Coordinates of C-alpha atoms and ligand atoms in Angstrom, one line a residue:
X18 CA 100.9 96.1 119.1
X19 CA 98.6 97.6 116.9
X20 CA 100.1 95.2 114.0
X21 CA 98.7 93.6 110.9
X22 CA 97.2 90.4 110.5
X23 CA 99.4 89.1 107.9
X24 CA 103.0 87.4 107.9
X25 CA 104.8 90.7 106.8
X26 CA 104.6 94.1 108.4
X27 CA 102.9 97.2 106.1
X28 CA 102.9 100.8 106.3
X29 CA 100.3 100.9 108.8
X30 CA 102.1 99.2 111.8
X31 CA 104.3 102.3 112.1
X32 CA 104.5 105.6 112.4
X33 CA 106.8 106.8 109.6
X34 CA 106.5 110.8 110.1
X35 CA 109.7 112.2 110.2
X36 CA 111.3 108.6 109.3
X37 CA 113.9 108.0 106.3
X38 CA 112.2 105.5 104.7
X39 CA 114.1 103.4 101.9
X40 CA 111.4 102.5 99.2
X41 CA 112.1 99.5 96.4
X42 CA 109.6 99.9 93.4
X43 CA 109.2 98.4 90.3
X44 CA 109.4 100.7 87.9
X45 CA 111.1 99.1 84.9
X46 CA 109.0 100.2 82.3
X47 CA 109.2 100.1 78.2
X48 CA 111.1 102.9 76.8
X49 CA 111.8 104.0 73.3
X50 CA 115.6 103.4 72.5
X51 CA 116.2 106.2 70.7
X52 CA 114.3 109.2 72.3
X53 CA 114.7 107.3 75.8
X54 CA 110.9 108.2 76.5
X55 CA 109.0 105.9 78.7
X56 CA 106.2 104.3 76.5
X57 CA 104.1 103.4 79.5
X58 CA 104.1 105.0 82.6
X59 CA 101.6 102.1 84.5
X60 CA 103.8 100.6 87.0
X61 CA 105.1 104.6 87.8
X62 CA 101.6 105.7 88.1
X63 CA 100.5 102.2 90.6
X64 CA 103.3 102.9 92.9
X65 CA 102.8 106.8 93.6
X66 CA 99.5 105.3 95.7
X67 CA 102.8 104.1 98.1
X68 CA 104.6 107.7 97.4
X69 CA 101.5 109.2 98.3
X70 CA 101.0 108.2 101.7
X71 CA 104.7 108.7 102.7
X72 CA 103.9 112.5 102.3
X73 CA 105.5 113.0 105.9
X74 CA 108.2 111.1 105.9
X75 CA 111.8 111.3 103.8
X76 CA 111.6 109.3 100.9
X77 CA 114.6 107.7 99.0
X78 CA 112.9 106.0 96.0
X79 CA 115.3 103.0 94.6
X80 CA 114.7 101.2 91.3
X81 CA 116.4 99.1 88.6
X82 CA 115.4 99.5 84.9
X83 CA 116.2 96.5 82.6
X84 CA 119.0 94.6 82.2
X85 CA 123.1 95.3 81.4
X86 CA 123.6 95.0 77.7
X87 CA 119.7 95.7 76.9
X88 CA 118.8 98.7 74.6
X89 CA 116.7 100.1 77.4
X90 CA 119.0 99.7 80.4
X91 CA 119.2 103.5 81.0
X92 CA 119.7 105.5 83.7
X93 CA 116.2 106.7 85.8
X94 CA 116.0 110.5 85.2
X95 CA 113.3 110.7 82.7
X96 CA 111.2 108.0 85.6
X97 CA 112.2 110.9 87.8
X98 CA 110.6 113.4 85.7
X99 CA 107.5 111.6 85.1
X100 CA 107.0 111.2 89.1
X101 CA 107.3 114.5 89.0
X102 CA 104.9 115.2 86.5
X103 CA 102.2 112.8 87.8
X104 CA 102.9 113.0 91.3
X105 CA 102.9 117.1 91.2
X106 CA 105.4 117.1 93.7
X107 CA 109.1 117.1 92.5
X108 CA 110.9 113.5 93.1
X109 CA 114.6 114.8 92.8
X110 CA 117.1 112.1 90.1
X111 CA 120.1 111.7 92.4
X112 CA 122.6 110.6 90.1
X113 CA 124.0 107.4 91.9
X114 CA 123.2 104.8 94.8
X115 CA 125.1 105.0 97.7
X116 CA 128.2 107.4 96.5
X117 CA 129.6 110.0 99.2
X118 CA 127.3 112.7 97.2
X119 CA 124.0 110.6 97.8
X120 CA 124.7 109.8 101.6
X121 CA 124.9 113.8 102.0
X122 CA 121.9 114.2 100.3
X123 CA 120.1 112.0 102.3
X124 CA 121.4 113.4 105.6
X125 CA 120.1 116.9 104.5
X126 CA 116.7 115.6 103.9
X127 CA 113.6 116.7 105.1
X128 CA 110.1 115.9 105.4
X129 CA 108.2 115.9 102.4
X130 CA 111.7 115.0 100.3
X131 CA 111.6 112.5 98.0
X132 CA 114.6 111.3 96.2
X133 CA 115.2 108.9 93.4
X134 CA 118.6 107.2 93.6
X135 CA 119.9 105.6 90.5
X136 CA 119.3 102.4 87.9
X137 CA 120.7 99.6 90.7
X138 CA 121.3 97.2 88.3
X139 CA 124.2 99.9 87.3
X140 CA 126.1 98.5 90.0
X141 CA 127.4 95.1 89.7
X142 CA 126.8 93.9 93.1
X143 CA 123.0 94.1 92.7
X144 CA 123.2 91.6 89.9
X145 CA 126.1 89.6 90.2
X146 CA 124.6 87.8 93.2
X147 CA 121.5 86.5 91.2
X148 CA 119.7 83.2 92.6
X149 CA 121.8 83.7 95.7
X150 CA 119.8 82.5 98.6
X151 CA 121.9 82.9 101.1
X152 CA 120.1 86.4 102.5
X153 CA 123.3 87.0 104.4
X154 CA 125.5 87.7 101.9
X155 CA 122.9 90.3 100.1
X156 CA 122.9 92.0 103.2
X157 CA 127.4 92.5 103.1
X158 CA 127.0 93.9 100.3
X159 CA 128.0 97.6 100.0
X160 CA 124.8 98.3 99.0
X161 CA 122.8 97.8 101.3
X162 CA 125.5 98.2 103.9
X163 CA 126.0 102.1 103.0
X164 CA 122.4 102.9 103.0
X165 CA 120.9 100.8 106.1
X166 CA 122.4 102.7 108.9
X167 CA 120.9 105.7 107.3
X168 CA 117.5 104.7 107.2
X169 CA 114.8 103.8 109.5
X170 CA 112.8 101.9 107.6
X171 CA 112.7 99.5 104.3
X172 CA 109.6 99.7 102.1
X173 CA 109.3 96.9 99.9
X174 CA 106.4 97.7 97.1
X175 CA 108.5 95.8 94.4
X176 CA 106.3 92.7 93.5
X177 CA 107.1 92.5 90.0
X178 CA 110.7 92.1 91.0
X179 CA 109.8 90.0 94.2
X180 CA 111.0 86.6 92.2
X181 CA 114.8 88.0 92.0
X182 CA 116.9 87.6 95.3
X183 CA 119.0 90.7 94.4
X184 CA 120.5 92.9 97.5
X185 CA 117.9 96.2 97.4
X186 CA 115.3 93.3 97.1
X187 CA 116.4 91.4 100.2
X188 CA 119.4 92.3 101.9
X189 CA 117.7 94.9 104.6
X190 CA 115.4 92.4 106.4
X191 CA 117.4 91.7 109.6
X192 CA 118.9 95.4 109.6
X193 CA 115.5 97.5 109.6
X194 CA 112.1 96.7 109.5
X195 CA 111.2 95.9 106.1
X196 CA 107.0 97.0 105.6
X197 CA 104.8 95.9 102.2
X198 CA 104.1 99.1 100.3
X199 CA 100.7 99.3 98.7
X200 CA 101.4 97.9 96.0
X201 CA 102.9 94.7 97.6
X202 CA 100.0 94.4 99.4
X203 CA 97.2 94.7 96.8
X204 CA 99.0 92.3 94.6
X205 CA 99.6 89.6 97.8
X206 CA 95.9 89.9 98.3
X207 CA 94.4 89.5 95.0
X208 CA 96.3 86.9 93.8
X209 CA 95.6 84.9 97.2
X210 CA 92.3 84.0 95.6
X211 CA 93.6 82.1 92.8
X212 CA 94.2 79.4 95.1
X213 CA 91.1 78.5 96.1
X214 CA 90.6 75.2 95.6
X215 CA 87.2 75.3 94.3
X216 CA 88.9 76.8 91.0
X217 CA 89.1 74.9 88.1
X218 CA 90.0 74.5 85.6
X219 CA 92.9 76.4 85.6
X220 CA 95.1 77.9 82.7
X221 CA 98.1 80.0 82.0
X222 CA 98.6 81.5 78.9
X223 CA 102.4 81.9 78.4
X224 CA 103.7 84.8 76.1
X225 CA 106.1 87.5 75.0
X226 CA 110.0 87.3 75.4
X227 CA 111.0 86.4 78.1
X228 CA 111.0 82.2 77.7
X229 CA 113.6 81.1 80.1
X230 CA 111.3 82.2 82.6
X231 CA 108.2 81.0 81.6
X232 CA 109.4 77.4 80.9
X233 CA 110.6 77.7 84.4
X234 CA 107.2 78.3 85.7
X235 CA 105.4 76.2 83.6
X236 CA 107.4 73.2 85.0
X237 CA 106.4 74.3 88.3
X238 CA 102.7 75.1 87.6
X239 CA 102.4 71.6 86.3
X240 CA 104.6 69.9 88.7
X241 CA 102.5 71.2 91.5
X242 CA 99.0 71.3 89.6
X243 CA 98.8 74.7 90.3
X244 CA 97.3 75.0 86.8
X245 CA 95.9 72.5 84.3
X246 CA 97.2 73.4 81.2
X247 CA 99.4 75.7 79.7
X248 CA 98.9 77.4 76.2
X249 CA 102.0 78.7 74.6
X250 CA 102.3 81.7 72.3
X251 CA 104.7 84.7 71.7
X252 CA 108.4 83.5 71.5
X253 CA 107.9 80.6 74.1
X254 CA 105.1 79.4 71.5
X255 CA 108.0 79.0 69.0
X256 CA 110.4 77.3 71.7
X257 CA 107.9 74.8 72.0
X258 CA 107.2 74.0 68.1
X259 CA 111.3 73.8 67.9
X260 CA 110.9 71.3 70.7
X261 CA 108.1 69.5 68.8
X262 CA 111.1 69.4 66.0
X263 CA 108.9 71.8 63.5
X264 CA 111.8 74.2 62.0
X265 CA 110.5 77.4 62.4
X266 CA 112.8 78.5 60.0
X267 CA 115.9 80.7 59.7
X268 CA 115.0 84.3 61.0
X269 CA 112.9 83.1 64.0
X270 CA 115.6 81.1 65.0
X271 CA 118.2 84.0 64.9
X272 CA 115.5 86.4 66.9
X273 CA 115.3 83.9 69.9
X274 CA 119.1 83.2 70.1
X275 CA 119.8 87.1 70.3
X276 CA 117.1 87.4 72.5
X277 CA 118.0 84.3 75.2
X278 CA 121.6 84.2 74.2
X279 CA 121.2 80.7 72.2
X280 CA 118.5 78.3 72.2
X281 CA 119.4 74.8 72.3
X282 CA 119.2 74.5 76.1
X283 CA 115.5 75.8 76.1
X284 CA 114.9 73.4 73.8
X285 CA 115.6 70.6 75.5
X286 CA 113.8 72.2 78.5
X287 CA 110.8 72.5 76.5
X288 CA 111.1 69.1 75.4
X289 CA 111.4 67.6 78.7
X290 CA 107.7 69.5 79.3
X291 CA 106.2 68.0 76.8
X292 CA 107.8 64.6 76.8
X293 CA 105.8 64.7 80.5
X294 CA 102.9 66.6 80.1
X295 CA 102.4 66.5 76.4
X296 CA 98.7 66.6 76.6
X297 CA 98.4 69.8 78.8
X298 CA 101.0 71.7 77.2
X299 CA 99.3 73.5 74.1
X300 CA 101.2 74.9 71.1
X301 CA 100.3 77.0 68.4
X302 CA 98.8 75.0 65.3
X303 CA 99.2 78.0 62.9
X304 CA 101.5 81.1 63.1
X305 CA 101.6 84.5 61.2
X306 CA 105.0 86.5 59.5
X307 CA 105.9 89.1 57.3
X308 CA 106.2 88.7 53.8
X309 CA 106.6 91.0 51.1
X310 CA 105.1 93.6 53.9
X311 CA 102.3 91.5 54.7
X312 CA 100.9 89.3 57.4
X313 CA 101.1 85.8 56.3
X314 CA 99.4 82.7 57.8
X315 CA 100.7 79.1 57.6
X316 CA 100.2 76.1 59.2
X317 CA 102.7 74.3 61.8
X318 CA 103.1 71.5 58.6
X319 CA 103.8 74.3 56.3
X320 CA 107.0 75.5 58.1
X321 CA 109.7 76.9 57.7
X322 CA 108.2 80.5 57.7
X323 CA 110.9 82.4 55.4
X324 CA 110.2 85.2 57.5
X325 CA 110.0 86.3 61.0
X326 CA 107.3 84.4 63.4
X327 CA 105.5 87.2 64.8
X328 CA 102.2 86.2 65.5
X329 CA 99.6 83.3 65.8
X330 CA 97.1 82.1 63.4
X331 CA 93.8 82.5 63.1
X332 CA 93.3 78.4 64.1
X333 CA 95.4 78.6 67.1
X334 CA 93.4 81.6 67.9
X335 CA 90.0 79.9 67.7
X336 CA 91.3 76.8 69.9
X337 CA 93.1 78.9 72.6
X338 CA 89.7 80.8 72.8
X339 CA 87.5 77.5 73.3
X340 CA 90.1 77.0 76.2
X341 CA 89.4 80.6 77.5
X342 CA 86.1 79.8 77.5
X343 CA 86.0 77.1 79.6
X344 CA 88.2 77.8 82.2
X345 CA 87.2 79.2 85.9
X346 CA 91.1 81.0 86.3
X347 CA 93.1 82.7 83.8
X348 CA 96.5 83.9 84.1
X349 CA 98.2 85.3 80.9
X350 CA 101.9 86.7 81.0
X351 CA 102.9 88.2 77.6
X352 CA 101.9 88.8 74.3
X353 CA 101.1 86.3 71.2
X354 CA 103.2 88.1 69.1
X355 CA 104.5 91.4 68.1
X356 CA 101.7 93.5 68.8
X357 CA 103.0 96.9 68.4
X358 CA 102.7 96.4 64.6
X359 CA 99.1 96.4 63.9
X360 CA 99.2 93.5 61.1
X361 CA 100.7 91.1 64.4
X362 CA 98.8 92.4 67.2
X363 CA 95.2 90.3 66.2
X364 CA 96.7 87.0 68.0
X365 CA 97.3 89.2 71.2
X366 CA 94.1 91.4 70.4
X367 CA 91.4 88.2 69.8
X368 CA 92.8 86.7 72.8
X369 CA 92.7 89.6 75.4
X370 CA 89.2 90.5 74.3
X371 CA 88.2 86.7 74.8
X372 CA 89.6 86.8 78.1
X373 CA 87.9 90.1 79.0
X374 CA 84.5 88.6 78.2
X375 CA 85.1 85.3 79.4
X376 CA 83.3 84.1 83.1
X377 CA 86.8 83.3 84.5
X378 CA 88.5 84.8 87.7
X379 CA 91.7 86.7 84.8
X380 CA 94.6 87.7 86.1
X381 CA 97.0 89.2 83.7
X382 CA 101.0 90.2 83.9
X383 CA 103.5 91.9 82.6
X384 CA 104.3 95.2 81.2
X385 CA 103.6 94.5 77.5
X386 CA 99.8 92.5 78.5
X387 CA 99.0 95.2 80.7
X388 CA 99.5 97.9 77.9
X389 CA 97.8 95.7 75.2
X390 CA 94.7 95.6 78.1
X391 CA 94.7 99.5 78.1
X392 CA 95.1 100.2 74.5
X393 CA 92.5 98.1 74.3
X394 CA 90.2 99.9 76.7
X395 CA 90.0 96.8 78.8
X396 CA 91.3 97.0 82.2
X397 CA 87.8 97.0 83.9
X398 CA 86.9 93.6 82.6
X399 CA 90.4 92.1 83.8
X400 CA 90.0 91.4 87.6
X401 CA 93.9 91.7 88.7
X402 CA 96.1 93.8 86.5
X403 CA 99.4 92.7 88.3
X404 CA 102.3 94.6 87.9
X405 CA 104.8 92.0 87.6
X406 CA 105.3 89.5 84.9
X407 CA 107.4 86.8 86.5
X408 CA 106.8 87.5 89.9
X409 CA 102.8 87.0 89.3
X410 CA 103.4 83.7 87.3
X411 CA 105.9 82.2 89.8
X412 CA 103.6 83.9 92.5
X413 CA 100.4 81.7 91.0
X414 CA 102.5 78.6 90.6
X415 CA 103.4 78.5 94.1
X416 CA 107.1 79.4 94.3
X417 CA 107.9 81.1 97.3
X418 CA 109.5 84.3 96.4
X419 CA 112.1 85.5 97.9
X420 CA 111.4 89.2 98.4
X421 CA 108.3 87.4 100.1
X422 CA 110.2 85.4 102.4
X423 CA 112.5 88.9 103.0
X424 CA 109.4 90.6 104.4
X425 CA 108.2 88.0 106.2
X426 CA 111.8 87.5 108.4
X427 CA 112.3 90.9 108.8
X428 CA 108.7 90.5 110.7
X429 CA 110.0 87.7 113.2
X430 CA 112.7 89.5 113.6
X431 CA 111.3 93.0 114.6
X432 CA 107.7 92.1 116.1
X433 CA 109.3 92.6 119.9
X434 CA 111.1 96.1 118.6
X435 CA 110.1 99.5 120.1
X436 CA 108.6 101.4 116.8
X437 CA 105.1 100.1 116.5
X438 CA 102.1 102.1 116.5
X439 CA 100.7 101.2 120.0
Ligands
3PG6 C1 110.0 92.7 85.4 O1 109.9 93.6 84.6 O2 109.5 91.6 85.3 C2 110.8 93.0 86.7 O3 111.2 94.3 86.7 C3 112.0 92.1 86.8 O4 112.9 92.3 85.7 P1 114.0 91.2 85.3 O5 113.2 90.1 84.7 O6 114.9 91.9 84.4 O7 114.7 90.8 86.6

C-alpha cells in the first residue's frame, strides 16, 4: 500500500475520483449579528486548499457555526456564498443535514458537486452527546447513521473542532475510512514541533472569552509541564484577579456570568491553579475600562473598576512583554481585551507585535488572535497561524483529542481494506 507514514490516513492514500466524500470543516467564523455577514472569512479561505483538491470527486461539505442560544448561531448560507465567491466554483447551501431532500441531493450528485449541508449544531443529537467518549454511541446516532451508507469516504479537516467528541466529528471512523484533510494535516505537523524537548522556556498566553476552557488547559499544561508558565489576560485574566479575591467590580462581574452562565465555579477552579502553581500563573497587575467614553487605567489595588474591564494596563503590558522576550515557545489563544474598539485593542496590539518580533518558535489560535495578527499585517512573523483555538491549546498541552484518536482508529481499522492507491 502506497500509504502515509503517519498514524491517520490523508487524502493521498486514495483515489477519491468519482467518490462521495463527506468533508467536516471548521468554519465557525465571527459574524455580525445584525447583518449576519461573516467578519472574517480565514478559516473559509484555509479549508478551500482541502475543497480544492477534491475537484473530482462529490463533495458534501458539513459544518457547525457557534453555539445554540449564541447571537451568531445562524444557519450556513451566507459561508455558502462566500465559498462560492472565493472558491469561483458554486458550493450549493442545502438547507438541512440528513432530511429525505438532502439524501436525494446527494444521490443525484456528480463529479465536480459540492454541497454544503446545514449548521449541525441545529440538530440536537450533534450536541447533546458532548464529552461522550464512548465512540460507539456517536456512531448510532441518526446522523451519522443517514449519511454513512451514502458516502465513501470521511474527510476530517476540522482541527479547530478536533477537542469536541461530537457525532460529525467522530462517529464515521469504523463505518468509512476517515482521511486528514489539508488542513488537519498542516496543523498536526506544525504544532508537532512544539514538543521538542530542547524548547524552553515555554509560555501560553491565555485570552479572550472563552475561560472555561482555558482554565481547563491551563491545568493540564501545568500538570504535565507542557508549558512553564501561563499569563492570563482577556476575560480569563479577570477570572483569575476574582480568584486572587480583587473585586473587579460590578459590570465585569455581570459580563462574565452572561458570558459562562455564572462564575463562582470558575472561580474556585482558578483558585485551585493558583493555590498550586501560584508562582507560574501570571495575572494582570493593571487593567483598562471605559469611563465617561474613555479608556481608563487602574491598578489591581485600585479596584473595583466602575466600569467594564476591557483591557490590560500599560504595566501588565510591559511585564508580559519581558516574559515574551524570553521565552523559546509561545502559544497565545485570545485576545487581552476588547480589541475591536480601538481605545481597548493596545493590550492585544503591544502584545502581538512583541510576539511578532520576539526570537521565539509563536504559535497563535483562535479566530479573534488570528484576525488581530492580520489587521495587524502580521501573519508572516507568526510561525503557525492555527485555525483552532481550543483544539491548538489542548493540542500543545498534550490532551489527546478525540477527533485525533477518530482518525487514527478508523486507520487500524481500514489499513487491510481494498481502496488504497496501490
Ligand atoms: C472553535 O471555534 O473553537 C471551534 O469551532 C469549536 O467551537 P466550540 O468551542 O463552540 O465547540
Amino acid at each position: 500500500m502506497a500509504g502515509s507514514e503517519f498514524d491517520y490516513f490523508t487524502m493521498d492514500d486514495f483515489d477519491l475520483k468519482n467518490k462521495v466524500v463527506l468533508v467536516r470543516v471548521d468554519i465557525n467564523s465571527p459574524i455580525d449579528p445584525k447583518s449576519g455577514r461573516i467578519l472574517d472569512d480565514h478559516r473559509i479561505r484555509k479549508h478551500l486548499r482541502t475543497i480544492r483538491d477534491l475537484e473530482k470527486s462529490k463533495v458534501i461539505i458539513l459544518a457547525h457555526q457557534s453555539r445554540p442560544g449564541k447571537k451568531d448561531y445562524t444557519s450556513l448560507d451566507s459561508h455558502a456564498m462566500r465559498m462560492t465567491q472565493i472558491l469561483g466554483k458554486r458550493v450549493e447551501y442545502v438547507d438541512g443535514l440528513f432530511d429525505s431532500h438532502v439524501r436525494k441531493r446527494i444521490r443525484n450528485m456528480r463529479a465536480g458537486d459540492k454541497i454544503l449541508l446545514e449548521n449541525a449544531r441545529f440538530y440536537a443529537e450533534e450536541t447533546s452527546l458532548k464529552g461522550e467518549k464512548d465512540h460507539s454511541k456517536h456512531e448510532n446516532t441518526h446522523i451519522v447513521q443517514r449519511l454513512a451508507p451514502m458516502i465513501d469516504f470521511y474527510v476530517n479537516d476540522a482541527f479547530a473542532a478536533a477537542h469536541r467528541a461530537q457525532p460529525t466529528l467522530v462517529g464515521f471512523s469504523n463505518l468509512v475510512p476517515n482521511l486528514a484533510g489539508k488542513v488537519m494535516q498542516t496543523e498536526l505537523d506544525d504544532m508537532s514541533k512544539a514538543f521538542s524537548p530542547d524548547i524552553s522556556p515555554k509560555i501560553a498566553m491565555l485570552g479572550g472569552i472563552k475561560v472555561d476552557d482555558s482554565i481547563d488547559v491551563a491545568e493540564h499544561m501545568l500538570e504535565t509541564g507542557a508549558m512553564d508558565k501561563i499569563l492570563t489576560m482577556g476575560l480569563v485574566g479577570q477570572v483569575f484577579l476574582l480568584a486572587q479575591d480583587k473585586d473587579i467590580g460590578e459590570p465585569s462581574i455581570s459580563f462574565i456570568d452572561k458570558e459562562m452562565n455564572g462564575t463562582k465555579e470558575l472561580v474556585e477552579k482558578a483558585k485551585k491553579l493558583l493555590d498550586r502553581w501560584g508562582d507560574q500563573i501570571k495575572v494582570p497587575q493593571d487593567v483598562a475600562f471605559k469611563e465617561d467614553g474613555k479608556r481608563k487605567i487602574i491598578s489591581v489595588e485600585e479596584l473595583p473598576a466602575s466600569g467594564e474591564i476591557m483591557d490590560i494596563g500599560i504595566k501588565t503590558i510591559i511585564d508580559y512583554s519581558e516574559d515574551i522576550e524570553g521565552a523559546e515557545l509561545i502559544v497565545v489563544n485570545g485576545p487581552a481585551g476588547a480589541f475591536e474598539y480601538e481605545d481597548f485593542s493596545i493590550g492585544t496590539t503591544e502584545l502581538f507585535r512583541s510576539i511578532a518580533h520576539s526570537e521565539a518558535y509563536s504559535i497563535i489560535g483562535g479566530g479573534h488572535s488570528t484576525a488581530v495578527i492580520e489587521k495587524l499585517d502580521l501573519s508572516r512573523s507568526i510561525d503557525h497561524i492555527s485555525t483552532g483555538g481550543g483544539a491548538c491549546i489542548n493540542f500543545l498541552a498534550g490532551r489527546d483529542l478525540p477527533a485525533i484518536e477518530s482518525l487514527e482508529r478508523s486507520k487500524r481499522i481500514f489499513r487491510r481494506g481494498p481502496f488504497h492507491k496501490s
